[in-house]
Amino acid sequence: MTSTPTRAAQVRPVRPDGTTPHTLARLGRRTVAALSFRSIGAVYVWLVIVVVFSVWAPETFPTAITVKQVLNGNAVAGLVALSVVPPLAARVFDLSVAYTMSLTSVLTARFLVSAGLGPGTAIALAMTAALLVGVVNGIVVVVLRVDSFIATLATGALVQSLITMVTDDSSITGVQLLAKPFADLAQLDVGGITLPVLYLLLAAVAIWFLLEHTATGRRLYATGFNADAARLQGVRTDRLRFMTLVTSALLSGFAGIVFASQVGSGSPTAGTPYLLSAYAAAFVGATQLRAGRFNAWGTVLAVLLLGTGITGLGLATSAQWAASLFTGSVLIVALVLTGGRIALPTALRRRKATSPPVPAAAGAAAVPDKEE
């Protein structure tokens, strides 16, 4: 009887630090994937914008003052954008965030100026109003089963009517809004960086931790991807959607209070300019870092990208319409490129593979296509 020789077991060399070439190769592939344009395309677009405006306005743009201006000027916009991330993760639209922001802005100013209440009491009452808006949204969307897009738009209209009743469509001003400690809520700075930037970072960390490192976050994503399947797995989808609407109202309401402290007045249209930009940043952010998922850091990145471009246009003394043109163009390009919508080469390759072979001409040899 002859025995079949067996190959000796392959022993992978181990480096002094305990890693193997296979581990290093896998780590390299992950690094390349993490740094690819599809994963962080907005970062590369952001760098291009910085280079363009540094060349366009070399005396004013590439300075530390510009960096602080971008951060401080977009902190409130970032808070509003983050407020729509939890509902979107559960496939719920909250179009009332802009109205909730305006409501807390005017209520805080009204309580401080007209009612003579202290800053703590005024802020608490305004946040209570924001909480009520979130609860009403939750009842209409979750309990009454009204489509979230229509329901929150209707709720926003009701809130706007309340704002008009309180303010008569005029801003509320007073020395109480400019006095400490209320003014310090948004105007106190450390090294030129104001407190709203810290609020933005804390909100981003909280939402990131909730969505990425908790069971509730995984259930939120499951609800957003397929609510019926999640419900069959025992996920309480209705409760989650209710919670996201309440969270959205509270965060947007806090943004309204910060805005009132920042500008020193309660404006009945404080949140109107932030609605579209908030959703634009959230959707662009969903193509970054965690492609296909609404996430906190991708949203913050999108807010800063847009803020950098608008600040650069302002420093370059361009036309007023250029800011809107820039915002729309960058959003379209970012969504198209980072979202992988350009699939023409792939479609052509598939068509070529499925098309019937063309017979070669008489006397001519068929030449195989070159591999791409």
mmCIF file of N, CA and C in Angstrom, residues 85-86 88-91 207-208 210-227 230 235 240 290 292-296:
data_model
loop_
_atom_site.group_PDB
_atom_site.id
_atom_site.type_symbol
_atom_site.label_atom_id
_atom_site.label_comp_id
_atom_site.label_asym_id
_atom_site.label_seq_id
_atom_site.Cartn_x
_atom_site.Cartn_y
_atom_site.Cartn_z
ATOM 1 N N VAL A 85 -32.291 63.961 10.818
ATOM 2 C CA VAL A 85 -31.618 62.689 10.570
ATOM 3 C C VAL A 85 -32.345 61.513 11.230
ATOM 4 N N PRO A 86 -32.696 61.573 12.536
ATOM 5 C CA PRO A 86 -33.404 60.419 13.134
ATOM 6 C C PRO A 86 -34.718 60.081 12.438
ATOM 7 N N LEU A 88 -35.560 60.618 9.289
ATOM 8 C CA LEU A 88 -35.243 60.057 7.981
ATOM 9 C C LEU A 88 -34.682 58.648 8.100
ATOM 10 N N ALA A 89 -33.932 58.369 9.153
ATOM 11 C CA ALA A 89 -33.415 57.009 9.354
ATOM 12 C C ALA A 89 -34.553 56.007 9.496
ATOM 13 N N ALA A 90 -35.693 56.469 10.028
ATOM 14 C CA ALA A 90 -36.874 55.604 10.160
ATOM 15 C C ALA A 90 -37.866 55.818 9.026
ATOM 16 N N ARG A 91 -37.422 56.500 7.956
ATOM 17 C CA ARG A 91 -38.249 56.795 6.784
ATOM 18 C C ARG A 91 -39.479 57.606 7.168
ATOM 19 N N ILE A 207 -26.277 61.654 18.275
ATOM 20 C CA ILE A 207 -27.000 60.948 17.203
ATOM 21 C C ILE A 207 -26.143 59.843 16.622
ATOM 22 N N TRP A 208 -24.832 60.110 16.445
ATOM 23 C CA TRP A 208 -23.924 59.059 15.947
ATOM 24 C C TRP A 208 -23.919 57.855 16.879
ATOM 25 N N LEU A 210 -26.222 56.966 19.027
ATOM 26 C CA LEU A 210 -27.540 56.323 19.009
ATOM 27 C C LEU A 210 -27.697 55.422 17.792
ATOM 28 N N LEU A 211 -27.336 55.929 16.617
ATOM 29 C CA LEU A 211 -27.574 55.178 15.382
ATOM 30 C C LEU A 211 -26.572 54.061 15.164
ATOM 31 N N GLU A 212 -25.338 54.242 15.587
ATOM 32 C CA GLU A 212 -24.286 53.293 15.252
ATOM 33 C C GLU A 212 -23.927 52.321 16.375
ATOM 34 N N HIS A 213 -24.241 52.644 17.613
ATOM 35 C CA HIS A 213 -23.742 51.837 18.725
ATOM 36 C C HIS A 213 -24.824 51.429 19.720
ATOM 37 N N THR A 214 -26.066 51.505 19.330
ATOM 38 C CA THR A 214 -27.136 51.057 20.215
ATOM 39 C C THR A 214 -28.106 50.172 19.441
ATOM 40 N N ALA A 215 -28.829 49.354 20.193
ATOM 41 C CA ALA A 215 -29.847 48.508 19.571
ATOM 42 C C ALA A 215 -30.975 49.355 18.993
ATOM 43 N N THR A 216 -31.267 50.477 19.639
ATOM 44 C CA THR A 216 -32.311 51.367 19.119
ATOM 45 C C THR A 216 -31.944 51.892 17.741
ATOM 46 N N GLY A 217 -30.664 52.234 17.551
ATOM 47 C CA GLY A 217 -30.223 52.707 16.243
ATOM 48 C C GLY A 217 -30.385 51.646 15.171
ATOM 49 N N ARG A 218 -30.024 50.411 15.492
ATOM 50 C CA ARG A 218 -30.180 49.330 14.515
ATOM 51 C C ARG A 218 -31.654 49.108 14.174
ATOM 52 N N ARG A 219 -32.514 49.253 15.176
ATOM 53 C CA ARG A 219 -33.946 49.098 14.917
ATOM 54 C C ARG A 219 -34.487 50.255 14.083
ATOM 55 N N LEU A 220 -33.925 51.452 14.291
ATOM 56 C CA LEU A 220 -34.341 52.590 13.478
ATOM 57 C C LEU A 220 -34.002 52.351 12.010
ATOM 58 N N TYR A 221 -32.779 51.908 11.752
ATOM 59 C CA TYR A 221 -32.387 51.618 10.376
ATOM 60 C C TYR A 221 -33.244 50.497 9.796
ATOM 61 N N ALA A 222 -33.515 49.481 10.596
ATOM 62 C CA ALA A 222 -34.355 48.384 10.114
ATOM 63 C C ALA A 222 -35.755 48.881 9.767
ATOM 64 N N THR A 223 -36.276 49.780 10.575
ATOM 65 C CA THR A 223 -37.589 50.362 10.299
ATOM 66 C C THR A 223 -37.566 51.156 9.000
ATOM 67 N N GLY A 224 -36.488 51.894 8.784
ATOM 68 C CA GLY A 224 -36.388 52.680 7.574
ATOM 69 C C GLY A 224 -36.226 51.842 6.330
ATOM 70 N N PHE A 225 -35.471 50.744 6.416
ATOM 71 C CA PHE A 225 -35.233 49.906 5.246
ATOM 72 C C PHE A 225 -36.470 49.076 4.893
ATOM 73 N N ASN A 226 -37.110 48.492 5.898
ATOM 74 C CA ASN A 226 -38.283 47.658 5.642
ATOM 75 C C ASN A 226 -39.086 47.565 6.933
ATOM 76 N N ALA A 227 -40.066 48.427 7.053
ATOM 77 C CA ALA A 227 -40.834 48.499 8.291
ATOM 78 C C ALA A 227 -41.618 47.215 8.554
ATOM 79 N N ALA A 230 -39.245 44.548 9.811
ATOM 80 C CA ALA A 230 -38.829 44.874 11.172
ATOM 81 C C ALA A 230 -39.948 44.581 12.169
ATOM 82 N N VAL A 235 -39.822 44.412 16.255
ATOM 83 C CA VAL A 235 -39.436 45.807 16.446
ATOM 84 C C VAL A 235 -40.698 46.665 16.548
ATOM 85 N N LEU A 240 -40.856 53.796 17.681
ATOM 86 C CA LEU A 240 -39.622 54.412 17.200
ATOM 87 C C LEU A 240 -39.916 55.646 16.364
ATOM 88 N N ARG A 290 -21.268 56.413 5.629
ATOM 89 C CA ARG A 290 -22.158 55.251 5.736
ATOM 90 C C ARG A 290 -23.123 55.301 4.564
ATOM 91 N N GLY A 292 -25.771 55.106 1.909
ATOM 92 C CA GLY A 292 -27.088 54.500 1.947
ATOM 93 C C GLY A 292 -27.797 54.662 3.273
ATOM 94 N N ARG A 293 -27.118 55.254 4.263
ATOM 95 C CA ARG A 293 -27.729 55.454 5.573
ATOM 96 C C ARG A 293 -27.614 56.918 5.970
ATOM 97 N N PHE A 294 -28.687 57.460 6.497
ATOM 98 C CA PHE A 294 -28.624 58.809 7.050
ATOM 99 C C PHE A 294 -27.793 58.763 8.320
ATOM 100 N N ASN A 295 -26.777 59.595 8.397
ATOM 101 C CA ASN A 295 -25.873 59.556 9.532
ATOM 102 C C ASN A 295 -25.469 60.957 9.938
ATOM 103 N N ALA A 296 -24.978 61.068 11.162
ATOM 104 C CA ALA A 296 -24.705 62.388 11.746
ATOM 105 C C ALA A 296 -23.493 63.062 11.123
#
